[in-house]
CSV table of C-alpha atoms and ligand atoms in Angstrom, one decimal:
chain,number,residue,atom,x,y,z
Q,255,MET,CA,0.2,-0.2,0.1
Q,256,THR,CA,1.4,3.3,-0.9
Q,257,PRO,CA,1.5,6.1,1.7
Q,258,ASP,CA,-1.3,7.9,-0.2
Q,259,GLN,CA,-3.5,5.0,-0.3
Q,260,ARG,CA,-2.8,4.6,3.6
Q,261,PHE,CA,-3.9,8.0,4.3
Q,262,TYR,CA,-7.3,7.5,2.1
Q,263,ARG,CA,-7.6,4.6,4.1
Q,264,PHE,CA,-7.3,6.7,6.9
Q,265,LEU,CA,-9.6,9.3,5.9
Q,266,THR,CA,-12.5,6.9,5.4
Q,267,LEU,CA,-12.2,5.4,8.9
Q,268,ILE,CA,-14.6,7.9,10.3
Q,269,GLU,CA,-17.2,6.8,7.6
Q,270,ASP,CA,-16.6,3.2,8.4
Q,271,TYR,CA,-17.5,4.2,12.0
Q,272,TYR,CA,-20.8,5.8,11.0
Q,273,ALA,CA,-21.4,2.9,9.1
Q,274,GLY,CA,-21.4,0.4,12.0
Q,275,GLY,CA,-17.9,-1.0,10.5
Q,276,GLU,CA,-16.1,-0.5,13.7
Q,277,ARG,CA,-18.2,-3.0,15.4
Q,278,SER,CA,-17.5,-5.6,13.0
Q,279,VAL,CA,-14.0,-5.6,13.3
Q,280,ASP,CA,-12.7,-9.0,14.4
Q,281,HIS,CA,-10.2,-8.8,17.1
Q,282,PRO,CA,-7.0,-10.9,16.6
Q,283,PRO,CA,-7.4,-14.0,18.3
Q,284,PRO,CA,-4.6,-15.7,20.4
Q,285,VAL,CA,-2.8,-13.4,22.7
Q,286,ARG,CA,0.4,-14.5,24.5
Q,287,PHE,CA,0.2,-12.5,27.7
Q,288,PRO,CA,-1.6,-12.9,29.9
Q,289,ARG,CA,-2.9,-15.9,30.2
Q,290,PRO,CA,-6.4,-16.2,31.7
Q,291,ILE,CA,-6.5,-15.7,35.3
Q,292,THR,CA,-9.6,-17.5,36.7
Q,293,GLU,CA,-9.4,-17.4,40.2
Q,294,PRO,CA,-7.9,-14.2,41.9
Q,295,GLU,CA,-5.0,-14.9,44.2
Q,296,PRO,CA,-4.0,-13.8,47.6
Q,297,GLU,CA,-2.5,-10.1,47.5
Q,298,PRO,CA,1.2,-10.8,47.0
Q,299,GLU,CA,3.7,-7.9,47.9
Q,300,ARG,CA,3.7,-5.2,45.2
Q,301,SER,CA,7.2,-4.2,44.1
Q,302,ALA,CA,8.3,-1.3,41.8
Q,303,ALA,CA,11.3,-3.0,40.6
Q,304,PRO,CA,11.1,-6.2,39.3
Q,305,GLY,CA,13.6,-8.7,40.5
Q,306,ARG,CA,15.2,-11.7,38.6
Q,307,GLY,CA,12.2,-14.0,37.6
Q,308,ASP,CA,9.5,-11.2,37.3
Q,309,SER,CA,7.3,-12.0,34.3
Q,310,LEU,CA,4.3,-10.6,32.5
Q,311,ASP,CA,2.3,-13.1,34.3
Q,312,ALA,CA,3.3,-12.2,37.6
Q,313,VAL,CA,2.4,-8.8,36.9
Q,314,ALA,CA,-1.0,-9.8,35.7
Q,315,ARG,CA,-1.4,-11.7,38.6
Q,316,GLU,CA,-0.7,-9.2,40.9
Q,317,ILE,CA,-3.2,-6.3,39.3
Q,318,ALA,CA,-5.6,-9.1,39.4
Q,319,ALA,CA,-5.4,-9.1,43.5
Q,320,CYS,CA,-4.5,-5.3,43.8
Q,321,ARG,CA,-6.5,-3.2,46.1
Q,322,ALA,CA,-4.2,-0.4,46.3
Q,323,CYS,CA,-6.9,2.4,45.4
Q,324,ALA,CA,-10.7,2.6,45.0
Q,325,LEU,CA,-10.8,1.7,41.5
Q,326,CYS,CA,-10.8,-2.0,42.8
Q,327,GLU,CA,-14.3,-1.8,44.3
Q,328,GLY,CA,-16.0,-1.2,41.2
Q,329,ARG,CA,-14.4,-3.5,38.9
Q,330,THR,CA,-15.6,-6.6,37.0
Q,331,ARG,CA,-12.2,-7.8,36.0
Q,332,THR,CA,-8.9,-6.2,36.0
Q,333,VAL,CA,-7.3,-5.5,32.7
Q,334,PRO,CA,-3.3,-5.7,32.6
Q,335,GLY,CA,-2.8,-5.5,28.8
Q,336,GLU,CA,-2.0,-8.2,26.1
Q,337,GLY,CA,0.1,-8.4,22.9
Q,338,ALA,CA,3.4,-9.7,21.9
Q,339,ALA,CA,6.2,-10.5,24.5
Q,340,GLN,CA,8.8,-8.6,22.7
Q,341,PRO,CA,7.0,-5.8,21.0
Q,342,LEU,CA,7.9,-3.1,18.8
Q,343,VAL,CA,5.5,-0.6,20.3
Q,344,LEU,CA,3.9,-0.7,23.5
Q,345,VAL,CA,0.5,1.4,23.3
Q,346,ILE,CA,-0.5,2.9,26.4
Q,347,GLY,CA,-4.2,4.3,27.2
Q,348,GLU,CA,-5.9,5.6,30.1
Q,349,GLY,CA,-8.0,2.9,31.6
Q,350,PRO,CA,-10.4,0.4,30.8
Q,351,GLY,CA,-14.0,1.2,29.3
Q,352,PHE,CA,-17.2,-0.8,29.7
Q,353,ASP,CA,-16.3,-3.6,27.5
Q,354,GLU,CA,-12.8,-3.9,28.8
Q,355,ASP,CA,-14.2,-4.1,32.4
Q,356,ARG,CA,-16.4,-7.1,31.5
Q,357,SER,CA,-13.8,-8.7,28.9
Q,358,GLY,CA,-10.4,-8.3,30.7
Q,359,ARG,CA,-8.9,-7.1,27.7
Q,360,PRO,CA,-7.7,-3.6,26.6
Q,361,PHE,CA,-9.3,-1.4,24.0
Q,362,VAL,CA,-12.1,-4.1,22.6
Q,363,GLY,CA,-14.6,-1.0,22.2
Q,364,ARG,CA,-15.2,1.0,19.5
Q,365,ALA,CA,-12.1,3.1,20.2
Q,366,GLY,CA,-10.2,-0.4,20.3
Q,367,ALA,CA,-11.2,-1.1,17.0
Q,368,TYR,CA,-10.3,2.6,15.6
Q,369,LEU,CA,-7.2,2.1,17.5
Q,370,ASP,CA,-6.4,-1.4,15.7
Q,371,ARG,CA,-6.9,0.4,12.4
Q,372,TRP,CA,-4.6,3.3,13.3
Q,373,LEU,CA,-1.7,0.7,13.9
Q,374,GLU,CA,-2.7,-1.6,10.8
Q,375,ALA,CA,-2.2,1.8,9.1
Q,376,ILE,CA,1.6,1.5,9.9
Q,377,GLU,CA,1.7,-2.4,9.8
Q,378,LEU,CA,1.6,-2.8,13.6
Q,379,ARG,CA,-1.0,-5.4,14.8
Q,380,ARG,CA,-1.6,-6.1,18.5
Q,381,ALA,CA,-1.2,-10.0,18.5
Q,382,ASP,CA,2.0,-9.6,16.4
Q,383,ASN,CA,4.2,-6.4,17.3
Q,384,CYS,CA,2.7,-4.5,19.7
Q,385,PHE,CA,1.6,-4.8,23.5
Q,386,ILE,CA,-1.7,-2.7,24.5
Q,387,THR,CA,-2.1,-1.7,28.2
Q,388,ASN,CA,-3.4,1.4,30.2
Q,389,VAL,CA,-2.4,3.7,32.9
Q,390,VAL,CA,-5.0,2.4,35.4
Q,391,LYS,CA,-5.7,-1.3,34.8
Q,392,CYS,CA,-9.0,-1.1,36.5
Q,393,ARG,CA,-12.4,0.9,35.1
Q,394,PRO,CA,-12.8,4.1,36.6
Q,395,PRO,CA,-16.4,4.6,37.5
Q,396,GLN,CA,-18.6,6.3,34.6
Q,397,ASN,CA,-15.3,6.4,32.5
Q,398,ARG,CA,-13.9,9.5,34.4
Q,399,ASP,CA,-10.6,10.3,34.0
Q,400,PRO,CA,-8.3,8.5,36.4
Q,401,ALA,CA,-7.3,10.5,39.6
Q,402,SER,CA,-3.7,11.3,39.7
Q,403,ALA,CA,-3.6,9.5,43.1
Q,404,GLU,CA,-5.1,6.0,41.1
Q,405,SER,CA,-2.3,6.4,38.2
Q,406,GLN,CA,0.3,6.9,40.5
Q,407,ALA,CA,-0.8,3.8,42.7
Q,408,CYS,CA,-0.9,1.9,39.4
Q,409,LEU,CA,2.5,3.3,37.9
Q,410,PRO,CA,4.5,0.7,39.5
Q,411,PHE,CA,2.8,-2.0,37.3
Q,412,LEU,CA,3.4,-0.2,34.1
Q,413,GLN,CA,7.0,0.3,34.9
Q,414,ARG,CA,7.4,-3.3,35.1
Q,415,GLN,CA,5.5,-4.0,32.0
Q,416,ILE,CA,8.0,-1.6,30.4
Q,417,ARG,CA,11.2,-3.0,31.8
Q,418,LEU,CA,9.8,-6.7,30.8
Q,419,LEU,CA,8.5,-5.9,27.5
Q,420,GLU,CA,11.8,-3.4,26.2
Q,421,PRO,CA,9.3,-1.9,23.6
Q,422,ARG,CA,11.3,0.0,20.7
Q,423,ALA,CA,8.9,2.9,21.2
Q,424,ILE,CA,6.3,3.9,23.2
Q,425,LEU,CA,2.7,5.3,21.7
Q,426,SER,CA,0.6,6.8,24.4
Q,427,VAL,CA,-2.8,7.7,23.3
Q,428,GLY,CA,-4.6,10.5,25.5
Q,429,ARG,CA,-3.9,13.4,27.7
Q,430,ILE,CA,-3.9,11.5,30.8
Q,431,ALA,CA,-1.0,8.6,29.4
Q,432,GLY,CA,0.7,11.6,27.6
Q,433,GLN,CA,1.1,14.0,30.7
Q,434,LEU,CA,2.1,10.6,33.2
Q,435,LEU,CA,4.4,9.6,30.9
Q,436,THR,CA,6.6,12.9,29.6
Q,437,GLY,CA,5.8,14.4,33.6
Q,438,GLN,CA,4.3,17.6,31.8
Q,439,THR,CA,1.2,19.3,32.5
Q,440,ALA,CA,0.6,20.5,28.8
Q,441,THR,CA,-2.3,20.1,26.4
Q,442,MET,CA,-2.3,17.2,24.4
Q,443,ALA,CA,-1.7,19.6,21.4
Q,444,ALA,CA,1.5,20.8,22.8
Q,445,LEU,CA,2.7,17.2,24.0
Q,446,ARG,CA,2.3,15.8,20.4
Q,447,VAL,CA,4.4,18.2,19.1
Q,448,HIS,CA,7.7,16.4,19.8
Q,449,THR,CA,8.9,13.0,20.3
Q,450,HIS,CA,9.9,12.3,23.8
Q,451,SER,CA,12.2,10.2,25.8
Q,452,TYR,CA,11.1,7.5,28.8
Q,453,ARG,CA,13.5,7.0,30.9
Q,454,ILE,CA,13.1,4.2,33.6
Q,455,PRO,CA,15.5,2.9,36.1
Q,456,GLY,CA,16.3,-0.5,35.2
Q,457,LEU,CA,16.2,0.1,31.1
Q,458,PRO,CA,19.6,1.0,29.7
Q,459,GLU,CA,18.4,3.0,27.4
Q,460,PRO,CA,15.5,5.7,27.4
Q,461,VAL,CA,12.7,4.7,25.2
Q,462,PRO,CA,11.2,7.1,22.6
Q,463,LEU,CA,7.8,7.9,22.9
Q,464,VAL,CA,5.1,9.3,20.7
Q,465,ALA,CA,2.1,11.1,22.4
Q,466,THR,CA,-1.0,11.3,20.5
Q,467,TYR,CA,-4.7,11.9,20.4
Q,468,HIS,CA,-7.2,9.3,22.5
Q,469,PRO,CA,-9.1,7.2,19.6
Q,470,SER,CA,-12.1,8.1,21.2
Q,471,GLY,CA,-11.5,12.0,21.1
Q,472,VAL,CA,-10.5,11.7,17.4
Q,473,LEU,CA,-14.0,9.6,16.7
Q,474,ARG,CA,-15.6,12.6,18.4
Q,475,ASN,CA,-13.7,15.0,16.8
Q,476,GLN,CA,-12.6,14.4,13.2
Q,477,SER,CA,-10.7,17.5,12.6
Q,478,LEU,CA,-8.1,15.7,14.7
Q,479,ARG,CA,-7.2,13.0,12.0
Q,480,ARG,CA,-4.5,14.6,10.5
Q,481,ALA,CA,-2.6,15.3,13.6
Q,482,VAL,CA,-2.7,11.4,14.5
Q,483,TRP,CA,-1.9,10.3,11.0
Q,484,ASP,CA,1.5,12.8,11.3
Q,485,ASP,CA,2.1,11.3,14.6
Q,486,LEU,CA,1.6,7.5,13.4
Q,487,ARG,CA,3.8,8.3,10.4
Q,488,ARG,CA,6.3,10.0,13.0
Q,489,LEU,CA,6.3,6.6,14.7
Q,490,GLN,CA,6.5,4.5,11.8
Q,491,LYS,CA,9.6,6.4,10.8
Q,492,LEU,CA,10.8,6.1,14.4
Q,493,LEU,CA,10.9,2.6,13.9
Q,494,ALA,CA,12.4,2.2,10.5
Q,495,ASP,CA,15.4,4.2,11.9
Q,496,GLY,CA,15.5,1.6,14.7
Q,497,GLY,CA,14.0,3.4,17.6
Q,498,THR,CA,16.6,5.5,18.2
Q,499,PRO,CA,15.6,8.4,20.9
Q,500,PRO,CA,15.7,11.7,19.0
Q,501,ALA,CA,17.9,14.6,19.9
Q,502,ALA,CA,16.5,17.0,22.3
Q,503,GLY,CA,13.8,19.3,20.8
Q,504,ALA,CA,13.7,16.8,17.4
Q,505,ARG,CA,10.5,16.0,15.9
H,18,LIG,N1,-9.9,3.6,26.4
H,18,LIG,C1,-8.8,3.4,26.8
H,18,LIG,O1,-7.8,4.3,27.3
H,18,LIG,N2,-8.2,2.2,27.1
H,18,LIG,C2,-9.3,1.1,27.0
H,18,LIG,O2,-8.5,0.1,27.1
H,18,LIG,C3,-10.3,1.1,26.4
H,18,LIG,C4,-10.6,2.6,25.9
């Protein structure tokens, strides 16, 4: 597919959405992580730093037993994330919504179908070369933004996932994830202007981070599509260049 064909396809996504096409998208079948969790286990000790022997399964089990913030009270299922064990890209959203809370899988609702199409446009697929997760792993009531204390309570899980996955790049979607990961309080429009570097103890190199809008926001506001496409192209170029973090201030 040429870049122009991809761009055209991207522009037609919103029409697909109104035609109901988003709802008919099949999600890729088997995922490697996490393995299904049937029984919650007794709460193990939480740690921000993975020791030797840490694993995505261990993180998922600890998330399933977590009661560190009030979001645990209203959850049906925890949503640790899923995808490739050695992904090119780690996608980080805000938190589970209604469908995710019921299924235990991230981004399976309408926004998730739209996100899958964004990824597909730059040759990424959640089951093959991406891992998809959220800042918080339990659904905030009425889909409100996670409170800062809730994001902070969940951050050690996300940091362990990043260390274990060692992604070539991070794509954050939405203001909540963008602000948390960049440490900035800027608007989404400002956050997306530069490629950031996410530094984390335990990882030798900073991970390049592209911050873009949330698929739900773009479904509501079509005028953001062009910006998202530019961000996805930047991510694609970054991966093609080997995922090297940009020089400070570079786009
Ligand atoms: N929105 C998010 O930010 N994450 C999900 O998993 C679903 C919707």
